[in-house]
CSV table of C-alpha atoms and ligand atoms in Angstrom, one decimal:
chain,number,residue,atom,x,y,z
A,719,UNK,CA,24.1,-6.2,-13.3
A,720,UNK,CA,23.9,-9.8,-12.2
A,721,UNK,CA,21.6,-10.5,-8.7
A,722,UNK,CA,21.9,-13.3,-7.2
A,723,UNK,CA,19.4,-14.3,-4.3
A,724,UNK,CA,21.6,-16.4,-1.8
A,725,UNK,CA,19.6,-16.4,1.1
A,726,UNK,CA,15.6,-15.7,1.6
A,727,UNK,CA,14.8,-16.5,4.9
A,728,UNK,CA,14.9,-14.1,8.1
A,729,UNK,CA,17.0,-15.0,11.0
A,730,UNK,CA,16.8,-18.4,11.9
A,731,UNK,CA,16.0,-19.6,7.9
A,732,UNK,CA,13.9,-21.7,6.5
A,733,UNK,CA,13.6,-24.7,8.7
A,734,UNK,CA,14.5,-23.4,11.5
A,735,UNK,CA,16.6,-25.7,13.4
A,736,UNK,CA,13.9,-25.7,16.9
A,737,UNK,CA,10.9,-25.2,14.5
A,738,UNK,CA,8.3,-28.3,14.2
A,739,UNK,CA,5.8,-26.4,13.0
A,740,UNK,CA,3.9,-27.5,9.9
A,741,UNK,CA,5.6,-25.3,7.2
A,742,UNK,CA,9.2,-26.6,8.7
A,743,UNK,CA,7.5,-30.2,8.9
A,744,UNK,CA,7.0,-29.6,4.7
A,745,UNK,CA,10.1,-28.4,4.3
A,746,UNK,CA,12.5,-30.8,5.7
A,747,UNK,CA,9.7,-33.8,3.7
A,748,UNK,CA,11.1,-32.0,0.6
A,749,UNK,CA,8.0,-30.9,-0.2
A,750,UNK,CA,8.4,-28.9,-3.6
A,751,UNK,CA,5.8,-26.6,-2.1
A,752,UNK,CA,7.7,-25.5,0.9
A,753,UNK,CA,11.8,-25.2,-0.5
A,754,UNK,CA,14.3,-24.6,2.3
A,755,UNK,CA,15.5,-21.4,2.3
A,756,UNK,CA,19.1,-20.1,4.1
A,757,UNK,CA,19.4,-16.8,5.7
A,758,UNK,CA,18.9,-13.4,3.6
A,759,UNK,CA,22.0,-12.1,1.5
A,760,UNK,CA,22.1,-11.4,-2.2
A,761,UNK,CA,25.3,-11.1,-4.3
A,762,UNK,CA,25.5,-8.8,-7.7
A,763,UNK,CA,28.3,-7.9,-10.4
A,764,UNK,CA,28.8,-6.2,-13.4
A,765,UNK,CA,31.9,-8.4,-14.7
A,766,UNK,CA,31.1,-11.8,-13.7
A,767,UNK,CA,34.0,-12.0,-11.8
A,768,UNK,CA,33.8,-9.7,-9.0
A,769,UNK,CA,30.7,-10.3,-6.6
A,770,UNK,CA,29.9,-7.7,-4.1
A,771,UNK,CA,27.7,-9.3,-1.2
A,772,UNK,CA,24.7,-8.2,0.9
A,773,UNK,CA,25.5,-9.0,4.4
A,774,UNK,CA,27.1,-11.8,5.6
A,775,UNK,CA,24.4,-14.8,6.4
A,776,UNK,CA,25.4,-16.9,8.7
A,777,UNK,CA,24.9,-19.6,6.2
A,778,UNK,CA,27.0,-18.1,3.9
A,779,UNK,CA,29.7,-21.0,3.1
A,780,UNK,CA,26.6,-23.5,2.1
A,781,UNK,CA,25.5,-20.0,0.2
A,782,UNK,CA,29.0,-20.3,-1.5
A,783,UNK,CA,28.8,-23.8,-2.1
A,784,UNK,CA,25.3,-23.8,-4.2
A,785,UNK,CA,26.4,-20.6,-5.9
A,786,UNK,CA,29.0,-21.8,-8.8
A,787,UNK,CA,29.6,-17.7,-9.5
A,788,UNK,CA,30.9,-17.7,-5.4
A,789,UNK,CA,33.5,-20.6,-6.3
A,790,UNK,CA,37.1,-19.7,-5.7
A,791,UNK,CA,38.8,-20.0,-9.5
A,792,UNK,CA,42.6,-19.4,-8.6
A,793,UNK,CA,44.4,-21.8,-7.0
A,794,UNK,CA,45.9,-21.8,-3.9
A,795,UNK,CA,43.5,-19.6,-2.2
A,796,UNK,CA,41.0,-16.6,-4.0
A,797,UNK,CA,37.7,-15.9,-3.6
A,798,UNK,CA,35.3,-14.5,-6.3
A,799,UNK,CA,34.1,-12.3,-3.3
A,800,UNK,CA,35.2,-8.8,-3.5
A,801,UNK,CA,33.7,-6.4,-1.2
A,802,UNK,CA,30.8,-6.9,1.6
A,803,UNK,CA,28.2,-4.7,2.3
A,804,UNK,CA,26.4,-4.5,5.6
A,805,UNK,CA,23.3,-3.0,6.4
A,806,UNK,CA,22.7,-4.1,10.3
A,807,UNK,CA,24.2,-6.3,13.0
A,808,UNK,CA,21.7,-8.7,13.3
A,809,UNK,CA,23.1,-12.1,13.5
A,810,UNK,CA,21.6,-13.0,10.4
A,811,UNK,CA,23.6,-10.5,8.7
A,812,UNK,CA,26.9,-10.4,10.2
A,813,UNK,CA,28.0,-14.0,11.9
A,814,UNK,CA,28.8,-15.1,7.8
A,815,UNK,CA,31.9,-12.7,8.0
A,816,UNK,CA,33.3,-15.4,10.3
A,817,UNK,CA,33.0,-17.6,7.4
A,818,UNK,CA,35.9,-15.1,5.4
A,819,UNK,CA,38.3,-15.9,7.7
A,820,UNK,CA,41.5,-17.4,6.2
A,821,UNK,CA,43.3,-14.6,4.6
A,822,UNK,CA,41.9,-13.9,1.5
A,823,UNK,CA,41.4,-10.2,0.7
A,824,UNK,CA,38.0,-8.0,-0.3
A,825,UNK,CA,36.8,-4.5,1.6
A,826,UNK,CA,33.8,-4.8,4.3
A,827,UNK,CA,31.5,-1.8,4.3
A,828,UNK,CA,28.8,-0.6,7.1
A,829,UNK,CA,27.7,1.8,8.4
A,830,UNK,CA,29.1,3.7,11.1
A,831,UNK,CA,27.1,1.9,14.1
A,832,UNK,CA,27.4,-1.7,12.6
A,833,UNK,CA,31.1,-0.8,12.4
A,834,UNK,CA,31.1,-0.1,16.0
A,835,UNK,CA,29.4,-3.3,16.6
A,836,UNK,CA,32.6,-5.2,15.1
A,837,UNK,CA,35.2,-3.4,16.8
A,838,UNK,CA,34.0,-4.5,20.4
A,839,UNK,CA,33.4,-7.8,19.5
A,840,UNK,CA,37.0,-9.1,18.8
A,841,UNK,CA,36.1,-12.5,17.4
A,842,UNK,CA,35.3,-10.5,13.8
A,843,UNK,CA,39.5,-9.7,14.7
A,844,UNK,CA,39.9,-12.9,13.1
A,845,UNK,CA,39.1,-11.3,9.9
A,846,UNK,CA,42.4,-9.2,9.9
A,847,UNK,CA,42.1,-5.6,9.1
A,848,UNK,CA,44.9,-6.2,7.3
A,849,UNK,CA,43.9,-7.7,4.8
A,850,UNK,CA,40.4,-7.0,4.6
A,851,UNK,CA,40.0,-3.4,4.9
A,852,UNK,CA,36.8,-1.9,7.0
A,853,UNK,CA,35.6,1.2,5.5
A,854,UNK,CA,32.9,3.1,6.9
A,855,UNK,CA,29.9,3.5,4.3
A,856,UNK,CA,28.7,7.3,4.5
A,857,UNK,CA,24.8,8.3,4.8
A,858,UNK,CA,23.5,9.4,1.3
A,859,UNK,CA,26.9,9.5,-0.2
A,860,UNK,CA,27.5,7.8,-3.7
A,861,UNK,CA,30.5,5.7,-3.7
A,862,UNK,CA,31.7,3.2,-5.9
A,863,UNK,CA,32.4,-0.5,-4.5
A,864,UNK,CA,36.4,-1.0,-4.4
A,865,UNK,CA,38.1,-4.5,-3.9
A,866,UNK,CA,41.1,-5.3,-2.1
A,867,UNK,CA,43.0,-4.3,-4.9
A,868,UNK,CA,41.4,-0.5,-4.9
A,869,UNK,CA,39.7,-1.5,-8.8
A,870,UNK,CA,35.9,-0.4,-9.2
A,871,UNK,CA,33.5,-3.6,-9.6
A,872,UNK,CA,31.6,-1.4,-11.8
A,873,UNK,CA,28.5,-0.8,-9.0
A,874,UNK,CA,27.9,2.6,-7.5
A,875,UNK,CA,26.5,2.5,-4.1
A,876,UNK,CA,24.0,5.0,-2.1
A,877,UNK,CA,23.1,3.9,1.8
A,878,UNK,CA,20.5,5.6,3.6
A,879,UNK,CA,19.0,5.3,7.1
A,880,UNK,CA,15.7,3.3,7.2
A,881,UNK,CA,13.3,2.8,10.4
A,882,UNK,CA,14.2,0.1,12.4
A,883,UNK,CA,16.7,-0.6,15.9
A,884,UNK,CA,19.3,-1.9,17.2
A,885,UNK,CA,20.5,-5.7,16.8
A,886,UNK,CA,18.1,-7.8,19.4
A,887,UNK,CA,21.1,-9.2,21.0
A,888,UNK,CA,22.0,-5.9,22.2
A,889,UNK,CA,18.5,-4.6,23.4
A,890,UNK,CA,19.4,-5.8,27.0
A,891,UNK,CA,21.5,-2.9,27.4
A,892,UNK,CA,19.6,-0.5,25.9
A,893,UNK,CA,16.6,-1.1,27.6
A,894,UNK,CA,13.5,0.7,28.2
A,895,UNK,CA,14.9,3.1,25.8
A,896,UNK,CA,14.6,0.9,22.8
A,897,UNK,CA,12.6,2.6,19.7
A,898,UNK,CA,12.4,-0.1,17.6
A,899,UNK,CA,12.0,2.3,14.1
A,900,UNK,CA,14.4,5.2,14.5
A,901,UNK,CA,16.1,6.3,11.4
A,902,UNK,CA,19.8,6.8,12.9
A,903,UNK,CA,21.6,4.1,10.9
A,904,UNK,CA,21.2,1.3,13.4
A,905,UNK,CA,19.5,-0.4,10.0
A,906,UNK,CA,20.3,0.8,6.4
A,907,UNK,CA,18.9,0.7,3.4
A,908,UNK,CA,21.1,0.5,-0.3
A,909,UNK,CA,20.7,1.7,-3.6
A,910,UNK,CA,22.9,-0.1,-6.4
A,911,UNK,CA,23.1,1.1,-9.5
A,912,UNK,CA,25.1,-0.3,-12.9
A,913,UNK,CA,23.9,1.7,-15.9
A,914,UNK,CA,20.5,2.8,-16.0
A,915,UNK,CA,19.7,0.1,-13.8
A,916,UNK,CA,19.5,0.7,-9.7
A,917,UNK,CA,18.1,-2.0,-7.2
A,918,UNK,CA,16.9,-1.0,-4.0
A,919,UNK,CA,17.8,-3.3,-0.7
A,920,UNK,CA,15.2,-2.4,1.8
A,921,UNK,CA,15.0,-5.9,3.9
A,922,UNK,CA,14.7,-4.9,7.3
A,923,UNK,CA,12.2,-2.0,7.4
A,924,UNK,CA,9.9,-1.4,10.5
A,925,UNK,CA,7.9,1.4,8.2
A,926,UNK,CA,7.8,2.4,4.8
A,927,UNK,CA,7.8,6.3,4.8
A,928,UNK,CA,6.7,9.2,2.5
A,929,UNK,CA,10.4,9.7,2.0
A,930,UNK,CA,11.3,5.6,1.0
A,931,UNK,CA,8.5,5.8,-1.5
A,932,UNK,CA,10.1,8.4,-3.4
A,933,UNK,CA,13.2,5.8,-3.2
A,934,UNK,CA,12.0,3.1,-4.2
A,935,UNK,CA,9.5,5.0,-7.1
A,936,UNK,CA,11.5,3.8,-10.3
A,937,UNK,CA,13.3,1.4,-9.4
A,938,UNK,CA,14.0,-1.8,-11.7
A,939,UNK,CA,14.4,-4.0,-8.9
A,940,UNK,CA,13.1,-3.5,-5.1
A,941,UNK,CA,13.9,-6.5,-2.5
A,942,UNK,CA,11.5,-5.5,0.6
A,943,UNK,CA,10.8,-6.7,4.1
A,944,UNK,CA,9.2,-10.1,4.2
A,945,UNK,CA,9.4,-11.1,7.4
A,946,UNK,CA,6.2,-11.3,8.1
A,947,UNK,CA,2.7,-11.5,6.7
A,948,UNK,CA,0.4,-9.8,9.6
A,949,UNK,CA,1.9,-8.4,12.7
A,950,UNK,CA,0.5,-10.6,15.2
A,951,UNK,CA,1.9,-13.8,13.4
A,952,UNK,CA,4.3,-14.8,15.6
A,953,UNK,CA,2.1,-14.6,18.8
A,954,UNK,CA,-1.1,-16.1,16.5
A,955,UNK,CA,1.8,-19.3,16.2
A,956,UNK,CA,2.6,-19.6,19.7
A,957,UNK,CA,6.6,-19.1,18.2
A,958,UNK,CA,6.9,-15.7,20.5
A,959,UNK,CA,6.0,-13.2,22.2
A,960,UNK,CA,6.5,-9.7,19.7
A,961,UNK,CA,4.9,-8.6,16.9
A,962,UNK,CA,6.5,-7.4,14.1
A,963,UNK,CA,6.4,-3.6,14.7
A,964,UNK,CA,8.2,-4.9,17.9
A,965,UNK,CA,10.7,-6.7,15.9
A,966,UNK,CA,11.7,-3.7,13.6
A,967,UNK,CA,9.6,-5.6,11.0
A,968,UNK,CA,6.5,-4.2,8.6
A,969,UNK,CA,4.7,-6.8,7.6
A,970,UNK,CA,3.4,-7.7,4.4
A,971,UNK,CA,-0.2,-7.7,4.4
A,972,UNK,CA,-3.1,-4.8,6.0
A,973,UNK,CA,-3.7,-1.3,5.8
A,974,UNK,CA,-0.3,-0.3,7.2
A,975,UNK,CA,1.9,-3.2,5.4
A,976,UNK,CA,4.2,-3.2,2.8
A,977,UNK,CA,2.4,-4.2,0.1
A,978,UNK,CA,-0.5,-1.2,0.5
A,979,UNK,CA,2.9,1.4,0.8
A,980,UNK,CA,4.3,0.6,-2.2
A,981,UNK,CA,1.7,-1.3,-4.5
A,982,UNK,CA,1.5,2.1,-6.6
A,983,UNK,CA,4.6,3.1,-7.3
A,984,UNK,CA,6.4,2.0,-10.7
A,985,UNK,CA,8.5,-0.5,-10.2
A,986,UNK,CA,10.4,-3.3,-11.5
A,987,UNK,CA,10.2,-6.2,-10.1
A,988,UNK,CA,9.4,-6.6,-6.6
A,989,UNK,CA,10.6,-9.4,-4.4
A,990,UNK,CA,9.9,-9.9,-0.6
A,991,UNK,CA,13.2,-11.2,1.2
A,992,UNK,CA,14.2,-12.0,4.9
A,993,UNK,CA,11.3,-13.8,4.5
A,994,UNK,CA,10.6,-15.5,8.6
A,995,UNK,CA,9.3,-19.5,9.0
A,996,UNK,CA,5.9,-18.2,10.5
A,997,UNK,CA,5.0,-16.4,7.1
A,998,UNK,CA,2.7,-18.2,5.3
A,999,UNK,CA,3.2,-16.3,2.5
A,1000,UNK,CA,6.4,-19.1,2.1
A,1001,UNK,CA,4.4,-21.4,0.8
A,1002,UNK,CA,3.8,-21.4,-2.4
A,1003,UNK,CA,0.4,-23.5,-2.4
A,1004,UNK,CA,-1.0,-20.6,0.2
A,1005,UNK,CA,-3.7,-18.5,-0.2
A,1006,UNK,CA,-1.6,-15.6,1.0
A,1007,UNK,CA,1.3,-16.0,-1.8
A,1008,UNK,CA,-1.5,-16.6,-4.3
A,1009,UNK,CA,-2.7,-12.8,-3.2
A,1010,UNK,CA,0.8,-11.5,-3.2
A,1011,UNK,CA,1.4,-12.6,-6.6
A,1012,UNK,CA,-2.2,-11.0,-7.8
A,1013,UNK,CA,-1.1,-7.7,-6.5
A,1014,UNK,CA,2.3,-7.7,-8.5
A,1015,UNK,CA,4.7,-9.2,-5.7
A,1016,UNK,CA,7.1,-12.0,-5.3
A,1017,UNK,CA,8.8,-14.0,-3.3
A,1018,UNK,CA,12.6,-14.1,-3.3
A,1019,UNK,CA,13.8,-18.0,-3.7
A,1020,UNK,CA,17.5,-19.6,-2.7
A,1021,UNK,CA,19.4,-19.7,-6.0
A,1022,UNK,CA,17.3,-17.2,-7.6
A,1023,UNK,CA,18.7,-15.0,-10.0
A,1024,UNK,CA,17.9,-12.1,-12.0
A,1025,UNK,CA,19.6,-10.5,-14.8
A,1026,UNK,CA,19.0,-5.9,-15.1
B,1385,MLT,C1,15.6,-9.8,12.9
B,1385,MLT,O1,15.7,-9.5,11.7
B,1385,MLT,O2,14.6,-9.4,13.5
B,1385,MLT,C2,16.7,-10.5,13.5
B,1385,MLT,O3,17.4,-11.3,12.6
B,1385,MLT,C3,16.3,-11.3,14.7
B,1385,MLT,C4,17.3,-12.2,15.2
B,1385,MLT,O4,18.5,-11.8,15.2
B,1385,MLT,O5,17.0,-13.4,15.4
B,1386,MN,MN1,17.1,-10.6,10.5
């Protein structure tokens, strides 16, 4: 299996376009320590042809463009792109599909809420069920990724339920009822597998449980939660109001972050994504990436990619 890292930057990416903080100030001097990142997706095949995608970045069509492997190679009109994954309706992870408009076929899979999500908003209509199928990815059910022409790209596929909430831009209705780390498939996590190899997608994650340990144990390749690097960072920056835990988030660093939950379990390789323009942890002159890498972590990069 192929990986490719299109996007590593949370919602909002890497500079954020109303962010004049010093970390965006770096990145937009070109400063080689502080490399602009686009919103999180990754994209992984088995043939080299077929790509199945990771959510749909809103930045996915300067995603395409940077990714040779994502160039159409058929003329008039084709599109390496075969099938879609989502795990959540964040913004971040859905407004790309407005970017596969234009008639060219491949299968879109979420879950059943994130489905839901679509149907009532009818600007994804432009993206005609027609042509581009919407099939509703089961809970802990293996399947193997189809495209548009019902041929296997070679992946099998496992989603699972994984602490976190709703989409922000629909907490106004929920209200005071908001959890923000249920476990009822408002945010998924994926297993791939191609071989012997599996890769676990676990990039928005408010908690890392007993039961996503025994997951992720194994693993070849693990992309986590990297929003943030403590909880408080957002407030600490004067950039909001929430802390992570608010946002649906774990953070990195502390007793309770990701990298204490998972530190001992055999893995891979293990990459930090959705990786928010507070986190210091971006930068890779900081002390807080220098500790990241000590303790057997990386940090996902724009254009990255990894071979299993
Ligand atoms: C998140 O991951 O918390 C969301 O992307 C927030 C947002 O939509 O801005
Ligand atoms: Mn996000």
């Amino acid at each position: 299996m192929r990986v490719l890292v299109l996007g590593a930057a949370a919602g909002g990416g890497f500079p954020q376009w109303n962010a004049a903080s010093e970390a965006c100030r770096r990145a937009r001097a070109g400063d080689p320590a502080a490399r602009p990142a686009t919103q999180c997706s990754i994209a992984a095949t088995v043939d080299g042809e077929r790509w199945l995608l990771v959510n749909a970045s809103p930045d996915l069509r300067q995603q395409i463009e940077a990714n040779p492997p994502l160039h159409p190679k058929v003329a008039p009109r084709s599109s390496p792109i075969a099938a879609v994954v989502l795990t959540n309706a964040d913004v971040d992870a859905i407004a790309g599909l407005l970017h596969l408009r234009e008639g060219t076929p491949f299968v879109l899979y979420a879950g059943e809420r994130t489905l839901a999500v679509l149907d009532r908003n009818p600007i994804f209509e432009v993206v005609d069920r027609g042509i581009v199928p919407r099939r509703k990815l089961p809970l802990e059910v293996w399947l193997e990724p189809e495209d548009a022409d019902g041929r296997s790209l070679g992946l099998r596929l496992r989603a699972f339920p994984v602490p976190g909430k709703p989409p922000l831009w629909l907490e106004g209705e929920i209200g005071e009822a908001l959890v923000t780390d249920a476990e009822e498939g408002d945010v998924l996590g994926l297993e791939i597998v191609a071989g012997r190899k599996r890769l676990v997608w676990l990039a928005n994650c408010a908690r890392i449980t007993p039961a996503l340990r025994e997951r992720i144990r194994g693993c070849d390749l693990l992309f986590l939660d990297g929003t943030l690097w403590r909880d408080d960072e957002m407030i600490l920056a004067g950039a909001g109001s929430k802390t992570g835990r608010r946002m649906g988030h774990v953070s990195m660093a502390g007793p309770e972050g990701a990298m204490a939950a998972v530190a001992d379990l055999p893995v891979g390789r293990r990459l930090f994504i959705h990786i928010n323009n507070t986190n210091p942890a971006l930068l890779a002159d900081s002390a807080e990436r220098a500790e990241l890498e000590r303790r057997g972590f990386e940090v996902a990069a724009d254009g990255m990619e990894i071979e299993l």
